[in-house]
Short mmCIF file of C-alpha atoms and ligand atoms in Angstrom, two decimals:
data_model
loop_
_atom_site.label_atom_id
_atom_site.label_comp_id
_atom_site.label_asym_id
_atom_site.label_seq_id
_atom_site.Cartn_x
_atom_site.Cartn_y
_atom_site.Cartn_z
CA MET A 1 -1.07 -33.77 -21.32
CA ILE A 2 -2.81 -30.69 -22.69
CA VAL A 3 -5.28 -29.00 -20.35
CA ALA A 4 -7.54 -26.24 -21.70
CA ILE A 5 -9.17 -23.89 -19.19
CA ASP A 6 -11.64 -21.34 -20.56
CA GLY A 7 -14.26 -19.04 -19.09
CA PRO A 8 -15.33 -15.44 -18.60
CA SER A 9 -13.23 -12.83 -16.75
CA GLY A 10 -12.70 -13.28 -13.04
CA THR A 11 -13.84 -16.89 -12.83
CA GLY A 12 -10.43 -18.01 -11.56
CA LYS A 13 -8.74 -19.25 -14.73
CA SER A 14 -5.28 -17.82 -14.02
CA SER A 15 -5.16 -18.72 -10.32
CA THR A 16 -6.42 -22.23 -11.00
CA SER A 17 -4.28 -22.87 -14.08
CA LYS A 18 -1.03 -21.76 -12.45
CA ALA A 19 -1.66 -23.90 -9.36
CA VAL A 20 -2.70 -26.97 -11.36
CA ALA A 21 0.34 -26.67 -13.61
CA ALA A 22 2.69 -26.26 -10.64
CA GLN A 23 1.16 -29.20 -8.79
CA LEU A 24 1.32 -31.53 -11.81
CA GLY A 25 4.70 -30.40 -13.19
CA LEU A 26 3.19 -28.91 -16.37
CA SER A 27 3.95 -25.68 -18.22
CA TYR A 28 1.45 -22.80 -18.09
CA LEU A 29 0.29 -20.34 -20.76
CA ASP A 30 -1.82 -17.22 -20.11
CA THR A 31 -3.29 -16.44 -23.54
CA GLY A 32 -5.08 -13.34 -22.23
CA ALA A 33 -1.64 -11.88 -21.47
CA GLN A 34 -0.72 -12.33 -25.14
CA TYR A 35 -3.79 -10.42 -26.34
CA ARG A 36 -3.07 -7.77 -23.72
CA ALA A 37 0.54 -7.53 -24.93
CA MET A 38 -0.64 -7.12 -28.52
CA THR A 39 -3.01 -4.35 -27.33
CA TRP A 40 -0.25 -2.58 -25.38
CA TRP A 41 1.98 -2.66 -28.46
CA MET A 42 -0.80 -1.14 -30.61
CA ILE A 43 -1.35 1.67 -28.08
CA THR A 44 2.34 2.47 -27.63
CA ASN A 45 2.92 2.44 -31.40
CA GLY A 46 0.07 4.84 -32.16
CA VAL A 47 -2.28 2.34 -33.82
CA ASP A 48 -5.94 3.37 -33.56
CA VAL A 49 -7.42 0.31 -31.83
CA SER A 50 -10.95 1.33 -32.85
CA ASP A 51 -9.91 0.86 -36.50
CA PRO A 52 -9.90 -2.91 -37.24
CA ALA A 53 -8.11 -2.38 -40.58
CA ALA A 54 -5.24 -0.53 -38.88
CA VAL A 55 -5.00 -3.22 -36.19
CA ALA A 56 -5.07 -5.96 -38.85
CA THR A 57 -2.23 -4.32 -40.80
CA ALA A 58 -0.06 -4.10 -37.66
CA ALA A 59 -0.90 -7.55 -36.24
CA GLY A 60 2.22 -9.29 -37.53
CA LYS A 61 4.68 -6.65 -36.29
CA PRO A 62 5.13 -7.16 -32.52
CA VAL A 63 7.29 -10.07 -31.34
CA LEU A 64 5.56 -11.70 -28.36
CA VAL A 65 7.45 -14.14 -26.13
CA SER A 66 5.71 -15.98 -23.27
CA GLY A 67 7.58 -17.68 -20.43
CA THR A 68 5.67 -20.78 -19.31
CA ASP A 69 6.97 -21.49 -15.80
CA PRO A 70 3.81 -21.49 -13.63
CA ALA A 71 5.83 -20.14 -10.70
CA ALA A 72 7.00 -17.11 -12.70
CA PRO A 73 5.11 -16.60 -15.98
CA THR A 74 6.55 -13.83 -18.17
CA ILE A 75 5.61 -11.89 -21.29
CA THR A 76 7.83 -9.69 -23.41
CA VAL A 77 7.05 -7.60 -26.48
CA ASP A 78 9.95 -6.81 -28.81
CA GLY A 79 12.23 -7.84 -25.95
CA ALA A 80 10.68 -5.51 -23.34
CA ASP A 81 9.02 -6.85 -20.19
CA ALA A 82 5.29 -6.19 -20.63
CA SER A 83 3.96 -7.91 -17.50
CA GLY A 84 3.19 -4.62 -15.70
CA PRO A 85 1.90 -2.42 -18.55
CA ILE A 86 -0.54 -5.06 -19.84
CA ARG A 87 -2.55 -4.88 -16.58
CA THR A 88 -3.50 -1.17 -16.81
CA GLN A 89 -7.12 -0.04 -17.12
CA GLU A 90 -6.34 1.38 -20.56
CA VAL A 91 -5.22 -2.00 -21.90
CA THR A 92 -8.12 -3.79 -20.15
CA SER A 93 -10.63 -1.42 -21.78
CA LYS A 94 -9.16 -1.89 -25.27
CA VAL A 95 -8.17 -5.56 -25.35
CA SER A 96 -11.58 -6.86 -26.50
CA ALA A 97 -11.49 -4.64 -29.60
CA VAL A 98 -7.97 -5.74 -30.53
CA SER A 99 -8.60 -9.43 -29.85
CA ALA A 100 -11.71 -9.39 -32.04
CA VAL A 101 -9.65 -8.65 -35.17
CA PRO A 102 -9.26 -11.92 -37.14
CA GLU A 103 -5.67 -11.13 -38.24
CA VAL A 104 -4.68 -10.70 -34.57
CA ARG A 105 -6.28 -14.03 -33.66
CA THR A 106 -4.48 -15.80 -36.52
CA VAL A 107 -1.07 -14.58 -35.32
CA VAL A 108 -1.72 -15.27 -31.63
CA THR A 109 -3.39 -18.65 -32.18
CA GLU A 110 -0.41 -19.85 -34.23
CA LEU A 111 1.94 -18.76 -31.45
CA GLN A 112 -0.18 -20.53 -28.82
CA ARG A 113 -0.19 -23.78 -30.77
CA SER A 114 3.58 -23.69 -31.24
CA ILE A 115 4.12 -23.09 -27.50
CA ALA A 116 1.76 -25.95 -26.62
CA SER A 117 3.42 -28.38 -29.00
CA ALA A 118 6.88 -27.49 -27.63
CA ALA A 119 5.87 -28.13 -24.00
CA GLY A 120 7.55 -31.49 -23.39
CA LYS A 121 5.82 -32.39 -20.13
CA GLY A 122 2.46 -30.96 -21.12
CA ILE A 123 0.81 -27.61 -20.51
CA VAL A 124 -2.17 -25.88 -18.96
CA VAL A 125 -3.45 -23.21 -21.37
CA GLU A 126 -6.05 -20.71 -20.20
CA GLY A 127 -8.18 -18.31 -22.22
CA ARG A 128 -11.50 -17.95 -23.98
CA ASP A 129 -11.26 -20.17 -27.09
CA ILE A 130 -8.67 -22.79 -26.13
CA GLY A 131 -11.04 -25.79 -26.00
CA THR A 132 -13.08 -24.69 -29.02
CA THR A 133 -10.44 -23.37 -31.42
CA VAL A 134 -6.80 -23.24 -30.33
CA LEU A 135 -6.43 -26.79 -28.99
CA PRO A 136 -9.65 -28.65 -29.84
CA ASP A 137 -7.91 -32.00 -29.16
CA ALA A 138 -6.88 -31.05 -25.60
CA ASP A 139 -6.89 -34.04 -23.20
CA VAL A 140 -8.87 -32.20 -20.53
CA LYS A 141 -11.17 -29.24 -21.13
CA VAL A 142 -12.62 -27.17 -18.31
CA PHE A 143 -15.00 -24.21 -18.54
CA LEU A 144 -15.05 -22.13 -15.36
CA THR A 145 -18.04 -19.96 -14.46
CA ALA A 146 -19.09 -17.86 -11.43
CA SER A 147 -21.93 -15.46 -10.72
CA PRO A 148 -21.38 -11.85 -11.82
CA GLU A 149 -21.55 -10.81 -8.14
CA ALA A 150 -18.83 -13.26 -7.07
CA ARG A 151 -16.56 -12.25 -9.95
CA ALA A 152 -17.00 -8.53 -9.26
CA ALA A 153 -16.34 -9.02 -5.55
CA ARG A 154 -13.15 -10.96 -6.32
CA ARG A 155 -11.89 -8.34 -8.76
CA SER A 156 -12.81 -5.37 -6.52
CA GLY A 157 -10.85 -6.94 -3.70
CA GLU A 158 -7.86 -7.19 -6.01
CA LEU A 159 -8.02 -3.61 -7.29
CA LYS A 160 -8.64 -1.89 -3.95
CA GLY A 161 -5.92 0.61 -3.21
CA LYS A 162 -4.50 0.46 -6.74
CA GLU A 163 -7.18 2.05 -8.89
CA ALA A 164 -10.44 3.55 -7.62
CA THR A 165 -13.24 1.04 -8.08
CA ASP A 166 -16.40 -0.29 -6.52
CA VAL A 167 -18.20 -3.59 -6.93
CA ALA A 168 -21.01 -2.20 -9.14
CA ALA A 169 -18.59 -0.51 -11.54
CA THR A 170 -16.42 -3.63 -11.66
CA LYS A 171 -19.49 -5.78 -12.37
CA ASP A 172 -20.49 -3.50 -15.27
CA ALA A 173 -16.97 -3.54 -16.72
CA LEU A 174 -16.78 -7.35 -16.53
CA ALA A 175 -20.21 -7.71 -18.17
CA LYS A 176 -19.20 -5.35 -20.97
CA ARG A 177 -15.97 -7.23 -21.66
CA ASP A 178 -17.72 -10.64 -21.54
CA ALA A 179 -20.39 -9.43 -23.97
CA ALA A 180 -17.72 -8.22 -26.42
CA ASP A 181 -15.67 -11.43 -26.05
CA SER A 182 -18.75 -13.67 -26.47
CA GLY A 183 -20.24 -11.65 -29.29
CA ARG A 184 -17.29 -11.36 -31.67
CA LYS A 185 -17.44 -13.33 -34.93
CA THR A 186 -14.03 -15.03 -34.79
CA SER A 187 -13.59 -17.71 -32.09
CA PRO A 188 -15.75 -16.09 -29.42
CA LEU A 189 -15.66 -16.97 -25.73
CA ALA A 190 -17.59 -20.26 -25.61
CA LYS A 191 -17.71 -23.58 -23.80
CA ALA A 192 -16.51 -26.50 -25.92
CA GLY A 193 -19.13 -29.24 -26.24
CA ASP A 194 -16.83 -31.71 -24.45
CA ALA A 195 -15.67 -29.35 -21.67
CA VAL A 196 -16.51 -29.95 -18.02
CA GLU A 197 -18.26 -26.87 -16.61
CA VAL A 198 -17.30 -25.93 -13.05
CA ASP A 199 -19.34 -23.22 -11.31
CA THR A 200 -16.86 -21.68 -8.86
CA THR A 201 -19.31 -19.26 -7.19
CA ASP A 202 -19.44 -21.16 -3.90
CA LEU A 203 -16.10 -22.97 -4.16
CA THR A 204 -12.82 -21.89 -2.65
CA LEU A 205 -9.87 -21.55 -4.99
CA GLN A 206 -8.38 -24.67 -3.38
CA GLN A 207 -11.56 -26.66 -4.15
CA VAL A 208 -11.44 -25.57 -7.80
CA ILE A 209 -7.77 -26.54 -8.07
CA GLU A 210 -8.50 -29.98 -6.57
CA CYS A 211 -11.40 -30.48 -8.97
CA VAL A 212 -9.20 -29.81 -12.02
CA VAL A 213 -6.28 -31.87 -10.68
CA THR A 214 -8.71 -34.79 -10.21
CA LEU A 215 -9.94 -34.46 -13.80
CA VAL A 216 -6.34 -34.57 -15.08
CA GLU A 217 -5.40 -37.53 -12.87
CA GLU A 218 -8.49 -39.44 -14.03
CA LYS A 219 -7.51 -38.78 -17.63
CA ARG A 220 -3.94 -39.97 -16.98
CA ALA A 221 -5.20 -43.13 -15.29
CA ALA A 222 -7.51 -43.92 -18.21
CA ARG A 223 -4.68 -43.79 -20.77
N1 ATP B 301 -12.82 -19.90 -6.16
C1 ATP B 301 -12.39 -18.68 -5.80
N2 ATP B 301 -12.84 -18.12 -4.66
C2 ATP B 301 -12.46 -16.87 -4.30
N3 ATP B 301 -11.62 -16.09 -5.00
C3 ATP B 301 -11.13 -16.60 -6.14
C4 ATP B 301 -11.50 -17.91 -6.60
N4 ATP B 301 -10.87 -18.13 -7.78
C5 ATP B 301 -10.15 -17.01 -8.04
N5 ATP B 301 -10.30 -16.11 -7.05
C6 ATP B 301 -9.72 -14.76 -7.00
O1 ATP B 301 -10.43 -14.01 -7.99
C7 ATP B 301 -9.57 -13.11 -8.65
C8 ATP B 301 -9.63 -13.37 -10.14
O2 ATP B 301 -9.05 -14.64 -10.40
P1 ATP B 301 -8.23 -14.93 -11.73
O3 ATP B 301 -7.35 -13.78 -12.08
O4 ATP B 301 -7.61 -16.26 -11.55
O5 ATP B 301 -9.44 -14.99 -12.77
P2 ATP B 301 -9.39 -15.09 -14.36
O6 ATP B 301 -10.54 -15.92 -14.76
O7 ATP B 301 -8.05 -15.53 -14.80
O8 ATP B 301 -9.63 -13.58 -14.77
P3 ATP B 301 -9.27 -12.85 -16.17
O9 ATP B 301 -9.91 -13.62 -17.24
O10 ATP B 301 -9.88 -11.50 -16.04
O11 ATP B 301 -7.78 -12.82 -16.27
C9 ATP B 301 -8.17 -13.32 -8.03
O12 ATP B 301 -8.00 -12.35 -7.03
C10 ATP B 301 -8.26 -14.71 -7.41
O13 ATP B 301 -7.42 -14.84 -6.29
N1 LIG B 302 -7.92 -17.08 -25.59
C1 LIG B 302 -8.21 -15.76 -25.37
C2 LIG B 302 -7.76 -15.11 -24.23
C3 LIG B 302 -8.06 -13.79 -24.06
N2 LIG B 302 -8.76 -13.14 -24.99
C4 LIG B 302 -9.04 -11.71 -24.89
C5 LIG B 302 -10.39 -11.41 -24.32
C6 LIG B 302 -10.12 -10.90 -22.94
O1 LIG B 302 -11.04 -9.89 -22.55
C7 LIG B 302 -8.70 -10.36 -23.05
C8 LIG B 302 -7.88 -10.36 -21.78
O2 LIG B 302 -7.90 -11.66 -21.21
P1 LIG B 302 -7.67 -11.86 -19.62
O3 LIG B 302 -6.33 -11.33 -19.29
O4 LIG B 302 -8.75 -11.11 -18.95
O5 LIG B 302 -7.77 -13.34 -19.44
O6 LIG B 302 -8.08 -11.11 -24.06
C9 LIG B 302 -9.21 -13.80 -26.10
O7 LIG B 302 -9.88 -13.20 -26.96
N3 LIG B 302 -8.92 -15.10 -26.27
#
């Protein structure tokens, strides 16, 4: 059972995917964390992330390892735990540039496919291009959306106390990242033609989880 969950930032992909995977006994892969880890490596190794040629040349160098337990997902780069550093504002502001480089996408997509094919009990994979490009034959494809206001409010609530933010600034930052992720040439953020779109604006997280679990159970029953 391969479940692909895509959508813009802050629509609930990670929260939903982890819970669905845990509930159904599936593995879980956060592909955004892999692009963030690649970005962190570029920054810490002095690669100019605004130079696509420099990023392309370095793309094959870092060794990324993702742990796929939904209760405790992990990511290491060259053996070092990257789960904290990949969530900084600096990485968030640079990840769209790095993930737009085709050579980066080739390396990371290959890794994602190998993790998915090794997941014996099945896997929930979340990202931006999973249903369209990485796993186009996924059994269930979901595209999550939510209004910009709802997404900004969710993210601002998360960041409060950690890094200074307000809802308007968060909304602008999300819009900027979505525009870059949707506008890149290579496998942009997009809904697959056969994905089920779920607008989460007025749904609780629990309702979204139940919706996706139902889609997976229906697929299992139809087999
Ligand atoms: N339906 C919902 N209702 C209210 N809050 C939600 C809902 N879904 C997710 N959230 C909250 O919104 C925040 C963002 O969710 P999450 O990290 O799962 O989104 P995401 O789509 O994975 O974002 P990103 O792509 O930026 O990683 C979290 O604090 C989460 O708890
Ligand atoms: N399949 C994917 C997943 C992520 N990205 C890029 C674009 C995002 O802005 C960034 C960080 O993802 P997040 O942690 O916010 O889910 O990574 C991508 O291009 N393709």
